[in-house]
Amino acid sequence: MLSRIAEHLYWMARYLERSEDMARLINATTLLLLDLPPKAEFGWDILLRIAGIAELYETRYGNLDEQRIMGFLIADERNPSAIVSCIHQARENSRTFREILPSEFWERLNSLFLFVRDYASASIGNRHDRYAFLSEVIARRHALVGLLVGTMSQDAAYQFVKLGRNMERADMTTRIVDVTTAVILPQRDKLQATLSESLWIGVLRAMSAFEMYRRHVSVEVRGNEVVEFLIRDRKFPRTVYHCLGEMEVALATLPANSAAQGALRRGRKRLDQLDLADLNSAVLHEYLDHLQQDLGSIHRVIHRQYFDPLHRDGSTEDAVARGLADESPGPLATTQFQQHAAF
């Protein structure tokens, strides 16, 4: 029973992180497309590729036009990675264990759900309205994270939230870098350099990393340095390296963590060995593919060890229980997790 609470917490954090990441991507892509020339091979479909839901979109809509893609990514509840779906799932995962979280968290999460439900569809057709709507989603989600960080005990429950948040964030960062390096720009040297800079500035802004990149790397935005920063910087909270480090810290406080820690160490070792000098997009894609596989392996180990009753042993259950619940949340309703979702 208590391991199910841990799973609810883990997935609640993943869904909230996913909703914010999608809102950021849409806003950044909207701004970027305004600056790119028609011959640049970069369009709204890149959002579907980043999310890994291009095939699902194709079966439902076919044509790649802005309004349909926005509707699919923001308000289509049949899409498990749509913002409205992610927030709905996060709310459902929080509903049955509200006693574990600060009471204000449920109130604000419920408020976010009602806001998205009421305004998501109306925001799709107009870019200005859409930008304002998505910015509000990001701000409200930030408030939720700040509430947990500032008011929640750093016990096992918090560590599962931390695991979910950083797992989702690391996965998204690898996807953004992977797809961006594959963008084909017009083959004119001066124009290509300018557009490449605009492209990577858009990526940095999407991740709220622009100022930190300029502060710690360079005032000039160069693709290879942005990739290095987003993959391997140890201090910026949205880099893959930092996310893996945060997950390692979280796991260190949980019982029976050797298998998950081993999977994490393998992922960090791959990052340490990555040579980004003169790396072409094809080789980088292969590296990032391996990184995503590492994240998948870490997730599977965490799931097997802490969430799957067929694999976990009694000692793990007891230890997790001691950390999770001084307050019993009562019976839990069954939640259908969408672990097959694209991210």
mmCIF file of C-alpha atoms in Angstrom:
data_model
loop_
_atom_site.group_PDB
_atom_site.id
_atom_site.type_symbol
_atom_site.label_atom_id
_atom_site.label_comp_id
_atom_site.label_asym_id
_atom_site.label_seq_id
_atom_site.Cartn_x
_atom_site.Cartn_y
_atom_site.Cartn_z
ATOM 1 C CA MET A 1 0.000 0.000 0.000
ATOM 2 C CA LEU A 2 2.683 2.493 1.020
ATOM 3 C CA SER A 3 4.791 1.731 -2.008
ATOM 4 C CA ARG A 4 1.783 2.752 -4.056
ATOM 5 C CA ILE A 5 1.907 6.126 -2.330
ATOM 6 C CA ALA A 6 5.541 6.437 -3.333
ATOM 7 C CA GLU A 7 4.556 5.685 -6.927
ATOM 8 C CA HIS A 8 1.795 8.302 -6.819
ATOM 9 C CA LEU A 9 4.260 10.901 -5.538
ATOM 10 C CA TYR A 10 6.858 10.004 -8.173
ATOM 11 C CA TRP A 11 4.394 10.249 -11.038
ATOM 12 C CA MET A 12 2.694 13.350 -9.690
ATOM 13 C CA ALA A 13 6.066 15.110 -9.834
ATOM 14 C CA ARG A 14 6.777 13.792 -13.339
ATOM 15 C CA TYR A 15 3.441 14.958 -14.711
ATOM 16 C CA LEU A 16 3.812 18.428 -13.218
ATOM 17 C CA GLU A 17 7.327 18.762 -14.591
ATOM 18 C CA ARG A 18 6.119 17.582 -17.998
ATOM 19 C CA SER A 19 3.342 20.156 -18.111
ATOM 20 C CA GLU A 20 5.792 22.971 -17.377
ATOM 21 C CA ASP A 21 8.343 21.703 -19.902
ATOM 22 C CA MET A 22 5.700 21.562 -22.616
ATOM 23 C CA ALA A 23 4.498 25.088 -21.815
ATOM 24 C CA ARG A 24 8.081 26.359 -21.997
ATOM 25 C CA LEU A 25 8.741 24.625 -25.304
ATOM 26 C CA ILE A 26 5.622 25.979 -26.961
ATOM 27 C CA ASN A 27 6.339 29.548 -25.887
ATOM 28 C CA ALA A 28 9.986 29.381 -26.934
ATOM 29 C CA THR A 29 9.142 27.806 -30.300
ATOM 30 C CA THR A 30 6.541 30.474 -30.966
ATOM 31 C CA LEU A 31 9.120 33.206 -30.452
ATOM 32 C CA LEU A 32 11.796 31.376 -32.442
ATOM 33 C CA LEU A 33 9.647 30.746 -35.499
ATOM 34 C CA LEU A 34 9.027 34.453 -35.864
ATOM 35 C CA ASP A 35 12.755 34.973 -36.560
ATOM 36 C CA LEU A 36 13.515 32.060 -38.885
ATOM 37 C CA PRO A 37 13.416 32.284 -42.705
ATOM 38 C CA PRO A 38 10.996 30.088 -44.679
ATOM 39 C CA LYS A 39 13.748 27.761 -45.939
ATOM 40 C CA ALA A 40 14.822 26.703 -42.481
ATOM 41 C CA GLU A 41 13.617 23.160 -41.790
ATOM 42 C CA PHE A 42 12.099 23.924 -38.440
ATOM 43 C CA GLY A 43 8.402 23.969 -37.787
ATOM 44 C CA TRP A 44 5.699 23.177 -35.290
ATOM 45 C CA ASP A 45 6.195 19.465 -35.853
ATOM 46 C CA ILE A 46 9.465 19.676 -33.906
ATOM 47 C CA LEU A 47 7.373 19.849 -30.731
ATOM 48 C CA LEU A 48 5.766 16.540 -31.635
ATOM 49 C CA ARG A 49 9.186 15.015 -32.272
ATOM 50 C CA ILE A 50 10.579 16.266 -28.952
ATOM 51 C CA ALA A 51 7.626 14.775 -27.110
ATOM 52 C CA GLY A 52 7.822 11.566 -29.128
ATOM 53 C CA ILE A 53 4.153 11.754 -30.123
ATOM 54 C CA ALA A 54 4.399 12.498 -33.838
ATOM 55 C CA GLU A 55 2.845 9.144 -34.759
ATOM 56 C CA LEU A 56 -0.027 9.626 -32.325
ATOM 57 C CA TYR A 57 -0.707 13.059 -33.813
ATOM 58 C CA GLU A 58 -0.580 11.656 -37.322
ATOM 59 C CA THR A 59 -3.244 9.077 -36.558
ATOM 60 C CA ARG A 60 -5.567 11.690 -35.038
ATOM 61 C CA TYR A 61 -5.050 14.826 -37.129
ATOM 62 C CA GLY A 62 -2.817 14.260 -40.154
ATOM 63 C CA ASN A 63 -2.145 17.814 -41.313
ATOM 64 C CA LEU A 64 0.621 19.710 -39.541
ATOM 65 C CA ASP A 65 -0.855 23.126 -38.921
ATOM 66 C CA GLU A 66 -0.236 25.356 -35.930
ATOM 67 C CA GLN A 67 -3.726 25.370 -34.480
ATOM 68 C CA ARG A 68 -4.200 21.612 -34.579
ATOM 69 C CA ILE A 69 -0.763 20.943 -33.080
ATOM 70 C CA MET A 70 -1.407 23.470 -30.321
ATOM 71 C CA GLY A 71 -4.767 21.885 -29.589
ATOM 72 C CA PHE A 72 -3.125 18.462 -29.453
ATOM 73 C CA LEU A 73 -0.296 19.581 -27.154
ATOM 74 C CA ILE A 74 -2.329 21.809 -24.844
ATOM 75 C CA ALA A 75 -5.946 20.732 -24.626
ATOM 76 C CA ASP A 76 -6.441 17.263 -26.148
ATOM 77 C CA GLU A 77 -7.150 14.920 -23.240
ATOM 78 C CA ARG A 78 -6.606 11.913 -25.523
ATOM 79 C CA ASN A 79 -2.929 12.898 -25.680
ATOM 80 C CA PRO A 80 -1.249 11.714 -22.439
ATOM 81 C CA SER A 81 1.474 14.356 -22.840
ATOM 82 C CA ALA A 82 -0.908 17.295 -23.369
ATOM 83 C CA ILE A 83 -0.738 19.950 -20.667
ATOM 84 C CA VAL A 84 -4.339 19.423 -19.618
ATOM 85 C CA SER A 85 -3.778 15.649 -19.384
ATOM 86 C CA CYS A 86 -0.566 15.985 -17.363
ATOM 87 C CA ILE A 87 -2.127 18.329 -14.819
ATOM 88 C CA HIS A 88 -5.209 16.133 -14.609
ATOM 89 C CA GLN A 89 -3.003 13.097 -13.927
ATOM 90 C CA ALA A 90 -0.954 15.007 -11.357
ATOM 91 C CA ARG A 91 -4.177 15.991 -9.576
ATOM 92 C CA GLU A 92 -5.469 12.408 -9.611
ATOM 93 C CA ASN A 93 -2.162 11.165 -8.194
ATOM 94 C CA SER A 94 -2.385 13.726 -5.386
ATOM 95 C CA ARG A 95 -6.051 13.270 -4.542
ATOM 96 C CA THR A 96 -5.832 10.141 -2.407
ATOM 97 C CA PHE A 97 -2.816 11.005 -0.264
ATOM 98 C CA ARG A 98 -3.427 14.660 0.472
ATOM 99 C CA GLU A 99 -2.532 14.140 4.131
ATOM 100 C CA ILE A 100 1.105 13.542 3.206
ATOM 101 C CA LEU A 101 1.471 16.865 1.400
ATOM 102 C CA PRO A 102 0.976 20.415 2.716
ATOM 103 C CA SER A 103 -2.730 21.312 2.528
ATOM 104 C CA GLU A 104 -1.963 24.402 0.421
ATOM 105 C CA PHE A 105 -0.410 22.150 -2.217
ATOM 106 C CA TRP A 106 -3.669 20.361 -2.957
ATOM 107 C CA GLU A 107 -5.568 23.650 -3.003
ATOM 108 C CA ARG A 108 -3.135 25.216 -5.473
ATOM 109 C CA LEU A 109 -2.909 22.099 -7.634
ATOM 110 C CA ASN A 110 -6.684 21.942 -7.795
ATOM 111 C CA SER A 111 -6.758 25.625 -8.695
ATOM 112 C CA LEU A 112 -4.241 24.993 -11.483
ATOM 113 C CA PHE A 113 -6.371 22.124 -12.787
ATOM 114 C CA LEU A 114 -9.503 24.289 -12.868
ATOM 115 C CA PHE A 115 -7.609 27.113 -14.575
ATOM 116 C CA VAL A 116 -6.265 24.789 -17.287
ATOM 117 C CA ARG A 117 -9.634 23.097 -17.771
ATOM 118 C CA ASP A 118 -11.416 26.431 -18.207
ATOM 119 C CA TYR A 119 -8.928 28.311 -20.373
ATOM 120 C CA ALA A 120 -6.820 25.767 -22.317
ATOM 121 C CA SER A 121 -9.087 25.476 -25.343
ATOM 122 C CA ALA A 122 -9.701 29.214 -25.562
ATOM 123 C CA SER A 123 -5.948 29.933 -25.641
ATOM 124 C CA ILE A 124 -5.137 27.860 -28.711
ATOM 125 C CA GLY A 125 -6.183 30.092 -31.588
ATOM 126 C CA ASN A 126 -4.471 33.341 -30.593
ATOM 127 C CA ARG A 127 -0.700 33.481 -29.996
ATOM 128 C CA HIS A 128 -0.916 36.332 -27.522
ATOM 129 C CA ASP A 129 -3.572 34.568 -25.445
ATOM 130 C CA ARG A 130 -1.668 31.311 -25.705
ATOM 131 C CA TYR A 131 1.563 32.881 -24.493
ATOM 132 C CA ALA A 132 -0.212 34.452 -21.525
ATOM 133 C CA PHE A 133 -1.976 31.181 -20.693
ATOM 134 C CA LEU A 134 1.218 29.099 -20.838
ATOM 135 C CA SER A 135 3.163 31.672 -18.825
ATOM 136 C CA GLU A 136 0.501 31.438 -16.145
ATOM 137 C CA VAL A 137 0.782 27.627 -16.137
ATOM 138 C CA ILE A 138 4.566 27.932 -15.656
ATOM 139 C CA ALA A 139 4.180 30.478 -12.854
ATOM 140 C CA ARG A 140 1.585 28.398 -11.007
ATOM 141 C CA ARG A 141 3.676 25.263 -11.337
ATOM 142 C CA HIS A 142 6.705 27.136 -9.959
ATOM 143 C CA ALA A 143 4.590 28.137 -6.989
ATOM 144 C CA LEU A 144 3.758 24.473 -6.376
ATOM 145 C CA VAL A 145 7.420 23.424 -6.440
ATOM 146 C CA GLY A 146 8.382 26.309 -4.160
ATOM 147 C CA LEU A 147 5.631 25.313 -1.753
ATOM 148 C CA LEU A 148 6.936 21.758 -1.507
ATOM 149 C CA VAL A 149 10.558 22.839 -1.139
ATOM 150 C CA GLY A 150 9.704 25.376 1.528
ATOM 151 C CA THR A 151 7.158 23.493 3.600
ATOM 152 C CA MET A 152 7.625 19.738 3.151
ATOM 153 C CA SER A 153 9.785 17.596 5.415
ATOM 154 C CA GLN A 154 12.766 16.138 3.584
ATOM 155 C CA ASP A 155 11.612 12.586 4.253
ATOM 156 C CA ALA A 156 11.082 9.619 1.946
ATOM 157 C CA ALA A 157 7.910 11.134 0.478
ATOM 158 C CA TYR A 158 9.827 14.239 -0.554
ATOM 159 C CA GLN A 159 12.621 12.118 -2.031
ATOM 160 C CA PHE A 160 10.181 10.344 -4.362
ATOM 161 C CA VAL A 161 8.886 13.727 -5.525
ATOM 162 C CA LYS A 162 12.480 14.782 -6.111
ATOM 163 C CA LEU A 163 13.214 11.601 -8.055
ATOM 164 C CA GLY A 164 10.229 12.093 -10.339
ATOM 165 C CA ARG A 165 10.923 15.763 -10.988
ATOM 166 C CA ASN A 166 14.563 15.242 -11.906
ATOM 167 C CA MET A 167 13.928 12.126 -13.976
ATOM 168 C CA GLU A 168 11.424 13.998 -16.135
ATOM 169 C CA ARG A 169 13.617 17.082 -16.382
ATOM 170 C CA ALA A 170 16.734 15.139 -17.442
ATOM 171 C CA ASP A 171 14.788 13.257 -20.077
ATOM 172 C CA MET A 172 13.351 16.462 -21.494
ATOM 173 C CA THR A 173 16.777 18.114 -21.668
ATOM 174 C CA THR A 174 18.230 15.245 -23.697
ATOM 175 C CA ARG A 175 15.261 15.404 -26.071
ATOM 176 C CA ILE A 176 15.528 19.147 -26.595
ATOM 177 C CA VAL A 177 19.255 19.007 -27.335
ATOM 178 C CA ASP A 178 18.818 15.981 -29.583
ATOM 179 C CA VAL A 179 16.135 17.520 -31.769
ATOM 180 C CA THR A 180 17.752 20.969 -31.897
ATOM 181 C CA THR A 181 21.059 19.606 -33.203
ATOM 182 C CA ALA A 182 19.125 17.942 -36.018
ATOM 183 C CA VAL A 183 17.580 21.183 -37.289
ATOM 184 C CA ILE A 184 18.724 21.965 -40.814
ATOM 185 C CA LEU A 185 19.347 25.621 -41.572
ATOM 186 C CA PRO A 186 19.886 27.315 -44.975
ATOM 187 C CA GLN A 187 23.403 26.639 -46.293
ATOM 188 C CA ARG A 188 24.650 30.218 -46.354
ATOM 189 C CA ASP A 189 27.528 30.718 -43.934
ATOM 190 C CA LYS A 190 26.645 34.107 -42.493
ATOM 191 C CA LEU A 191 22.916 33.451 -42.355
ATOM 192 C CA GLN A 192 23.448 29.960 -40.951
ATOM 193 C CA ALA A 193 25.604 31.287 -38.108
ATOM 194 C CA THR A 194 23.027 33.925 -37.230
ATOM 195 C CA LEU A 195 20.147 31.470 -37.323
ATOM 196 C CA SER A 196 22.079 28.883 -35.340
ATOM 197 C CA GLU A 197 22.654 31.472 -32.629
ATOM 198 C CA SER A 198 18.934 32.360 -32.631
ATOM 199 C CA LEU A 199 18.045 28.690 -32.427
ATOM 200 C CA TRP A 200 20.216 28.025 -29.391
ATOM 201 C CA ILE A 201 19.142 31.267 -27.704
ATOM 202 C CA GLY A 202 15.577 30.022 -28.074
ATOM 203 C CA VAL A 203 16.535 26.717 -26.468
ATOM 204 C CA LEU A 204 18.290 28.448 -23.575
ATOM 205 C CA ARG A 205 15.313 30.726 -23.015
ATOM 206 C CA ALA A 206 12.931 27.751 -23.134
ATOM 207 C CA MET A 207 14.871 26.273 -20.240
ATOM 208 C CA SER A 208 15.349 29.592 -18.404
ATOM 209 C CA ALA A 209 19.079 28.998 -18.876
ATOM 210 C CA PHE A 210 20.056 32.000 -21.011
ATOM 211 C CA GLU A 211 21.346 34.230 -18.213
ATOM 212 C CA MET A 212 23.193 31.406 -16.436
ATOM 213 C CA TYR A 213 24.837 30.327 -19.695
ATOM 214 C CA ARG A 214 26.062 33.861 -20.351
ATOM 215 C CA ARG A 215 27.229 34.194 -16.780
ATOM 216 C CA HIS A 216 29.140 30.919 -16.561
ATOM 217 C CA VAL A 217 30.085 30.053 -20.166
ATOM 218 C CA SER A 218 30.151 32.951 -22.616
ATOM 219 C CA VAL A 219 28.272 36.033 -23.745
ATOM 220 C CA GLU A 220 28.327 34.506 -27.221
ATOM 221 C CA VAL A 221 25.916 31.669 -27.864
ATOM 222 C CA ARG A 222 27.585 28.801 -29.724
ATOM 223 C CA GLY A 223 25.898 25.453 -30.320
ATOM 224 C CA ASN A 224 28.651 23.168 -29.031
ATOM 225 C CA GLU A 225 29.036 25.217 -25.851
ATOM 226 C CA VAL A 226 25.280 25.242 -25.258
ATOM 227 C CA VAL A 227 25.193 21.462 -25.648
ATOM 228 C CA GLU A 228 28.091 21.103 -23.210
ATOM 229 C CA PHE A 229 26.333 23.407 -20.739
ATOM 230 C CA LEU A 230 22.941 21.719 -20.930
ATOM 231 C CA ILE A 231 24.340 18.222 -20.723
ATOM 232 C CA ARG A 232 27.232 18.503 -18.305
ATOM 233 C CA ASP A 233 27.079 21.647 -16.197
ATOM 234 C CA ARG A 234 27.099 20.533 -12.577
ATOM 235 C CA LYS A 235 25.341 23.489 -10.981
ATOM 236 C CA PHE A 236 22.486 24.563 -13.245
ATOM 237 C CA PRO A 237 19.333 22.704 -12.110
ATOM 238 C CA ARG A 238 18.033 21.726 -15.537
ATOM 239 C CA THR A 239 21.178 20.026 -16.898
ATOM 240 C CA VAL A 240 21.302 16.262 -17.246
ATOM 241 C CA TYR A 241 24.340 15.980 -14.970
ATOM 242 C CA HIS A 242 22.735 18.013 -12.213
ATOM 243 C CA CYS A 243 19.469 16.070 -12.419
ATOM 244 C CA LEU A 244 21.324 12.764 -12.086
ATOM 245 C CA GLY A 245 23.175 14.176 -9.090
ATOM 246 C CA GLU A 246 19.907 15.218 -7.436
ATOM 247 C CA MET A 247 18.480 11.758 -8.026
ATOM 248 C CA GLU A 248 21.584 10.197 -6.476
ATOM 249 C CA VAL A 249 21.158 12.372 -3.386
ATOM 250 C CA ALA A 250 17.484 11.384 -3.138
ATOM 251 C CA LEU A 251 18.236 7.700 -3.527
ATOM 252 C CA ALA A 252 20.944 7.853 -0.863
ATOM 253 C CA THR A 253 18.242 8.431 1.759
ATOM 254 C CA LEU A 254 16.057 5.526 0.585
ATOM 255 C CA PRO A 255 16.492 1.858 1.508
ATOM 256 C CA ALA A 256 17.612 -0.902 -0.867
ATOM 257 C CA ASN A 257 19.055 1.598 -3.279
ATOM 258 C CA SER A 258 22.101 -0.281 -4.608
ATOM 259 C CA ALA A 259 20.632 -1.252 -7.997
ATOM 260 C CA ALA A 260 19.262 2.232 -8.693
ATOM 261 C CA GLN A 261 22.491 3.857 -7.534
ATOM 262 C CA GLY A 262 24.424 1.542 -9.858
ATOM 263 C CA ALA A 263 22.249 2.543 -12.825
ATOM 264 C CA LEU A 264 22.752 6.209 -11.939
ATOM 265 C CA ARG A 265 26.507 5.837 -11.712
ATOM 266 C CA ARG A 266 26.583 4.228 -15.158
ATOM 267 C CA GLY A 267 24.682 7.207 -16.551
ATOM 268 C CA ARG A 268 27.019 9.718 -14.936
ATOM 269 C CA LYS A 269 30.056 7.759 -16.156
ATOM 270 C CA ARG A 270 28.739 8.009 -19.706
ATOM 271 C CA LEU A 271 28.416 11.764 -19.276
ATOM 272 C CA ASP A 272 31.981 12.009 -17.955
ATOM 273 C CA GLN A 273 33.300 10.092 -20.962
ATOM 274 C CA LEU A 274 31.391 12.156 -23.503
ATOM 275 C CA ASP A 275 33.773 14.115 -25.731
ATOM 276 C CA LEU A 276 31.814 17.001 -27.223
ATOM 277 C CA ALA A 277 34.712 18.532 -29.169
ATOM 278 C CA ASP A 278 33.932 18.556 -32.903
ATOM 279 C CA LEU A 279 30.985 16.255 -32.364
ATOM 280 C CA ASN A 280 28.662 16.039 -35.364
ATOM 281 C CA SER A 281 24.903 15.777 -34.969
ATOM 282 C CA ALA A 282 24.768 12.092 -35.948
ATOM 283 C CA VAL A 283 27.280 11.025 -33.283
ATOM 284 C CA LEU A 284 25.695 13.313 -30.700
ATOM 285 C CA HIS A 285 22.310 11.790 -31.486
ATOM 286 C CA GLU A 286 23.781 8.364 -30.754
ATOM 287 C CA TYR A 287 25.201 9.574 -27.426
ATOM 288 C CA LEU A 288 21.910 11.172 -26.442
ATOM 289 C CA ASP A 289 20.064 8.028 -27.437
ATOM 290 C CA HIS A 290 22.246 6.089 -25.015
ATOM 291 C CA LEU A 291 21.601 8.689 -22.336
ATOM 292 C CA GLN A 292 17.854 8.327 -22.790
ATOM 293 C CA GLN A 293 18.258 4.559 -22.532
ATOM 294 C CA ASP A 294 20.191 5.071 -19.281
ATOM 295 C CA LEU A 295 17.345 7.189 -17.911
ATOM 296 C CA GLY A 296 14.898 4.487 -18.942
ATOM 297 C CA SER A 297 17.007 1.884 -17.116
ATOM 298 C CA ILE A 298 17.124 4.020 -13.967
ATOM 299 C CA HIS A 299 13.344 4.446 -14.079
ATOM 300 C CA ARG A 300 12.801 0.701 -14.491
ATOM 301 C CA VAL A 301 15.062 -0.094 -11.539
ATOM 302 C CA ILE A 302 13.256 2.459 -9.354
ATOM 303 C CA HIS A 303 9.889 1.066 -10.428
ATOM 304 C CA ARG A 304 10.933 -2.525 -9.777
ATOM 305 C CA GLN A 305 12.511 -1.794 -6.410
ATOM 306 C CA TYR A 306 10.002 0.569 -4.890
ATOM 307 C CA PHE A 307 6.691 0.319 -6.758
ATOM 308 C CA ASP A 308 6.316 -3.258 -8.025
ATOM 309 C CA PRO A 309 4.918 -5.659 -5.405
ATOM 310 C CA LEU A 310 6.162 -8.655 -7.401
ATOM 311 C CA HIS A 311 9.794 -7.587 -7.000
ATOM 312 C CA ARG A 312 10.201 -5.593 -3.832
ATOM 313 C CA ASP A 313 11.005 -7.461 -0.627
ATOM 314 C CA GLY A 314 9.526 -6.990 2.807
ATOM 315 C CA SER A 315 12.479 -5.075 4.208
ATOM 316 C CA THR A 316 12.202 -2.486 1.457
ATOM 317 C CA GLU A 317 8.495 -2.122 2.039
ATOM 318 C CA ASP A 318 8.956 -1.692 5.776
ATOM 319 C CA ALA A 319 11.752 0.839 5.362
ATOM 320 C CA VAL A 320 9.841 2.872 2.794
ATOM 321 C CA ALA A 321 6.804 2.743 5.029
ATOM 322 C CA ARG A 322 8.736 4.147 7.991
ATOM 323 C CA GLY A 323 9.888 7.046 5.882
ATOM 324 C CA LEU A 324 6.601 7.724 4.154
ATOM 325 C CA ALA A 325 3.947 7.718 6.727
ATOM 326 C CA ASP A 326 3.799 8.888 10.235
ATOM 327 C CA GLU A 327 0.290 9.870 9.193
ATOM 328 C CA SER A 328 -1.749 7.175 7.551
ATOM 329 C CA PRO A 329 -3.458 8.457 4.416
ATOM 330 C CA GLY A 330 -6.160 5.816 4.466
ATOM 331 C CA PRO A 331 -7.214 3.614 1.560
ATOM 332 C CA LEU A 332 -6.031 4.543 -1.878
ATOM 333 C CA ALA A 333 -8.104 4.518 -5.003
ATOM 334 C CA THR A 334 -6.646 2.833 -8.039
ATOM 335 C CA THR A 335 -4.923 5.181 -10.458
ATOM 336 C CA GLN A 336 -4.170 4.246 -14.036
ATOM 337 C CA PHE A 337 -0.644 5.490 -14.573
ATOM 338 C CA GLN A 338 0.263 6.362 -18.096
ATOM 339 C CA GLN A 339 3.782 5.019 -17.924
ATOM 340 C CA HIS A 340 3.650 4.350 -21.644
ATOM 341 C CA ALA A 341 3.400 8.081 -22.250
ATOM 342 C CA ALA A 342 5.806 9.478 -24.721
ATOM 343 C CA PHE A 343 8.370 11.124 -22.462
#
